[in-house]
PDB file of C-alpha atoms in Angstrom:
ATOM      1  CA  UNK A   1     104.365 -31.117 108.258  1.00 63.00           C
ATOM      2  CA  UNK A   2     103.008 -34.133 110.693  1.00 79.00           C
ATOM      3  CA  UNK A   3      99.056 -34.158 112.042  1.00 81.00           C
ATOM      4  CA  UNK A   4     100.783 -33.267 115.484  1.00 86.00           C
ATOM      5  CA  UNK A   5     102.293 -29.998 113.813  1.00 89.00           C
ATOM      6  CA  UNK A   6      99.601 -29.134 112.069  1.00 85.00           C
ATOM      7  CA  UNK A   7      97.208 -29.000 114.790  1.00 86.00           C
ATOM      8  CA  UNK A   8      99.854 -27.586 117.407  1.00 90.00           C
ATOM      9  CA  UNK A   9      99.756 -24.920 114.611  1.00 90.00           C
ATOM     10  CA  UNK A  10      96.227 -24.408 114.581  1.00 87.00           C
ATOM     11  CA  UNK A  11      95.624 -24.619 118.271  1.00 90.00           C
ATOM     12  CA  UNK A  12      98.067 -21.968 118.784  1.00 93.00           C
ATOM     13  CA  UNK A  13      96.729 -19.878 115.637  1.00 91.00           C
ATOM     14  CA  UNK A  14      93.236 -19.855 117.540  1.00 90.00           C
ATOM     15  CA  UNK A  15      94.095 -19.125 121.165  1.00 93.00           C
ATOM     16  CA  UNK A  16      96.146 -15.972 119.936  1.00 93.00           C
ATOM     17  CA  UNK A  17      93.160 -13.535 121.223  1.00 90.00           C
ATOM     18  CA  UNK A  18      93.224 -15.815 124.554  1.00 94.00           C
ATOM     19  CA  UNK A  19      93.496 -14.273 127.811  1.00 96.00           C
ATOM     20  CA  UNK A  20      96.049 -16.381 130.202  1.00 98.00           C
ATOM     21  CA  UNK A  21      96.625 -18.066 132.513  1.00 98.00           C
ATOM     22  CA  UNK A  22      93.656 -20.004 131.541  1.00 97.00           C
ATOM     23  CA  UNK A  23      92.274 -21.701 134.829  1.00 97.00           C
ATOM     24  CA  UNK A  24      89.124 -23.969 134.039  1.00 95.00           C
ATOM     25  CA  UNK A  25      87.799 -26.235 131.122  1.00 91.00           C
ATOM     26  CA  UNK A  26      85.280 -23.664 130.622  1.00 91.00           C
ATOM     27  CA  UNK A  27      87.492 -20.007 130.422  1.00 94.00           C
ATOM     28  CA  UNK A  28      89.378 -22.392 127.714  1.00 94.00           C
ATOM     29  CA  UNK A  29      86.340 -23.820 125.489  1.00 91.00           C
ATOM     30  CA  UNK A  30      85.509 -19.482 125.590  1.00 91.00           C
ATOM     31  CA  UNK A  31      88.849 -18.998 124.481  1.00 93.00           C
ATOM     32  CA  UNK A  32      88.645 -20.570 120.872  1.00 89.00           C
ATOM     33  CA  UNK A  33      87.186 -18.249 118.917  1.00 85.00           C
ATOM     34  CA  UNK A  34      84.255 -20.738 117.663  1.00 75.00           C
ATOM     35  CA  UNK A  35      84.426 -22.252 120.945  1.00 68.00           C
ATOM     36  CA  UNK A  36      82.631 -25.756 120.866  1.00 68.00           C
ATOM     37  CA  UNK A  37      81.500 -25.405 117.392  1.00 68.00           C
ATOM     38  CA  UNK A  38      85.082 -25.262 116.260  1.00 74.00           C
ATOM     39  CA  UNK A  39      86.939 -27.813 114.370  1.00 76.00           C
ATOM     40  CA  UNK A  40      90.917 -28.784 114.797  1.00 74.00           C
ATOM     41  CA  UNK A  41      91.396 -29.691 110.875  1.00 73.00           C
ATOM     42  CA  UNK A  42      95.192 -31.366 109.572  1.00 71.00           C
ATOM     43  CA  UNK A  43      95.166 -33.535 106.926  1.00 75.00           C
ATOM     44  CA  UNK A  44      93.645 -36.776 107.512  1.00 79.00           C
ATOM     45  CA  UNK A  45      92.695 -35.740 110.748  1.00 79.00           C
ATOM     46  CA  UNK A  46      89.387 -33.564 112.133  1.00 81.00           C
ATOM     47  CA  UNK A  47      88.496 -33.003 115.479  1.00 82.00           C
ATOM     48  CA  UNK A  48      86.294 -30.542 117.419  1.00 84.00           C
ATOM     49  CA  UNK A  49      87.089 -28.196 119.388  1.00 83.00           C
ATOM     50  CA  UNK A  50      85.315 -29.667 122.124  1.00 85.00           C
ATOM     51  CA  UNK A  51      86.508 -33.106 121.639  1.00 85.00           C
ATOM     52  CA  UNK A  52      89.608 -32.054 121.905  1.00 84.00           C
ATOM     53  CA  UNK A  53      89.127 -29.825 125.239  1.00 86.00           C
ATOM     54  CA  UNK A  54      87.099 -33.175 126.726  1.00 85.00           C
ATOM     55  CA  UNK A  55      90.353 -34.958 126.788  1.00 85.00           C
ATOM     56  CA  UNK A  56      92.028 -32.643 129.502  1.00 92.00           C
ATOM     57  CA  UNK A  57      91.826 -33.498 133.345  1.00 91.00           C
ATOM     58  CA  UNK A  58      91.754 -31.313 135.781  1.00 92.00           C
ATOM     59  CA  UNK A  59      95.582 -31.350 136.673  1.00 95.00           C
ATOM     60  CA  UNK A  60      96.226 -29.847 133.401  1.00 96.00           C
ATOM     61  CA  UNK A  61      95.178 -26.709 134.602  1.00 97.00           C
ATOM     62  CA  UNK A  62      96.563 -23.945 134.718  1.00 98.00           C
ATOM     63  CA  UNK A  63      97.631 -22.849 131.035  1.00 98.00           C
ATOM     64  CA  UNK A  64      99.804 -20.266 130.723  1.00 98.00           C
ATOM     65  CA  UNK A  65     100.057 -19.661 127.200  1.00 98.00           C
ATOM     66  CA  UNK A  66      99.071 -21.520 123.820  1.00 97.00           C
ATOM     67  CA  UNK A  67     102.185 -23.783 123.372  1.00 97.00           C
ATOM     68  CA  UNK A  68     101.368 -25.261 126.837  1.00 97.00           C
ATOM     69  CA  UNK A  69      97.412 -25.844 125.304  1.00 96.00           C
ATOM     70  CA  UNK A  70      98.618 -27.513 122.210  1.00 94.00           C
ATOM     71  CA  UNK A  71     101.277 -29.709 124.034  1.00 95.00           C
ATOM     72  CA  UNK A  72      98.748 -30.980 126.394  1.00 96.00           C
ATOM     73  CA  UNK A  73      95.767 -31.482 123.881  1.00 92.00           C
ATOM     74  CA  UNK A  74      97.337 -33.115 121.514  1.00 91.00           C
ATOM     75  CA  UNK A  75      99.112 -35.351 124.218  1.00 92.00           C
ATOM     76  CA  UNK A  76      95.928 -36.482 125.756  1.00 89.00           C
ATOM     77  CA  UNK A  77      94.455 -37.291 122.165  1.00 85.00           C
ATOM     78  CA  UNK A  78      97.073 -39.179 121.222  1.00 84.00           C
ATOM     79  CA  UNK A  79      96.872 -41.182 124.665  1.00 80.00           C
ATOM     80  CA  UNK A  80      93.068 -41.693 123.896  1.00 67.00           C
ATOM     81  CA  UNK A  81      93.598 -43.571 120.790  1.00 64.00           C
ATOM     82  CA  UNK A  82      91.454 -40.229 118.977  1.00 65.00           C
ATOM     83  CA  UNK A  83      94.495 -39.667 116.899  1.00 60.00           C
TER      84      UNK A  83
END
């Protein structure tokens, strides 16, 4: 399994509890269940939680389920240059 796939995992694995649609940059950091303290691990690769959530604009909004968070995330980190 790639870094992509493992974090699209893990992203999805967190935000199972998540209430959605998810609306705001904030109702989304309280969504992970460590929220900014947590850490996006695959091997080779570490990110936080927040780090990750930082890389969204505001047009990504709404999120209507986990897949859609995971997509988007680890789009925009891979457009950054963090991954």
């Amino acid at each position: 399994m790639g870094i992509d796939e493992e974090l699209h995992d893990r992203i999805v694995n967190a935000l199972k509890g998540a209430d959605f649609p998810i609306n705001n940059y904030d109702k989304l950091m309280e969504s992970f269940p460590h929220g900014r303290g947590g850490v996006c691990r695959a091997p080779g690769f570490e990110i936080t939680v927040e780090d990750a959530i930082t890389s969204l604009v505001e047009e990504d909004f709404p999120f209507n389920n986990a897949e859609d968070v995971a997509h988007v995330v680890i789009k925009r980190i891979r457009r950054g240059g963090i991954m």
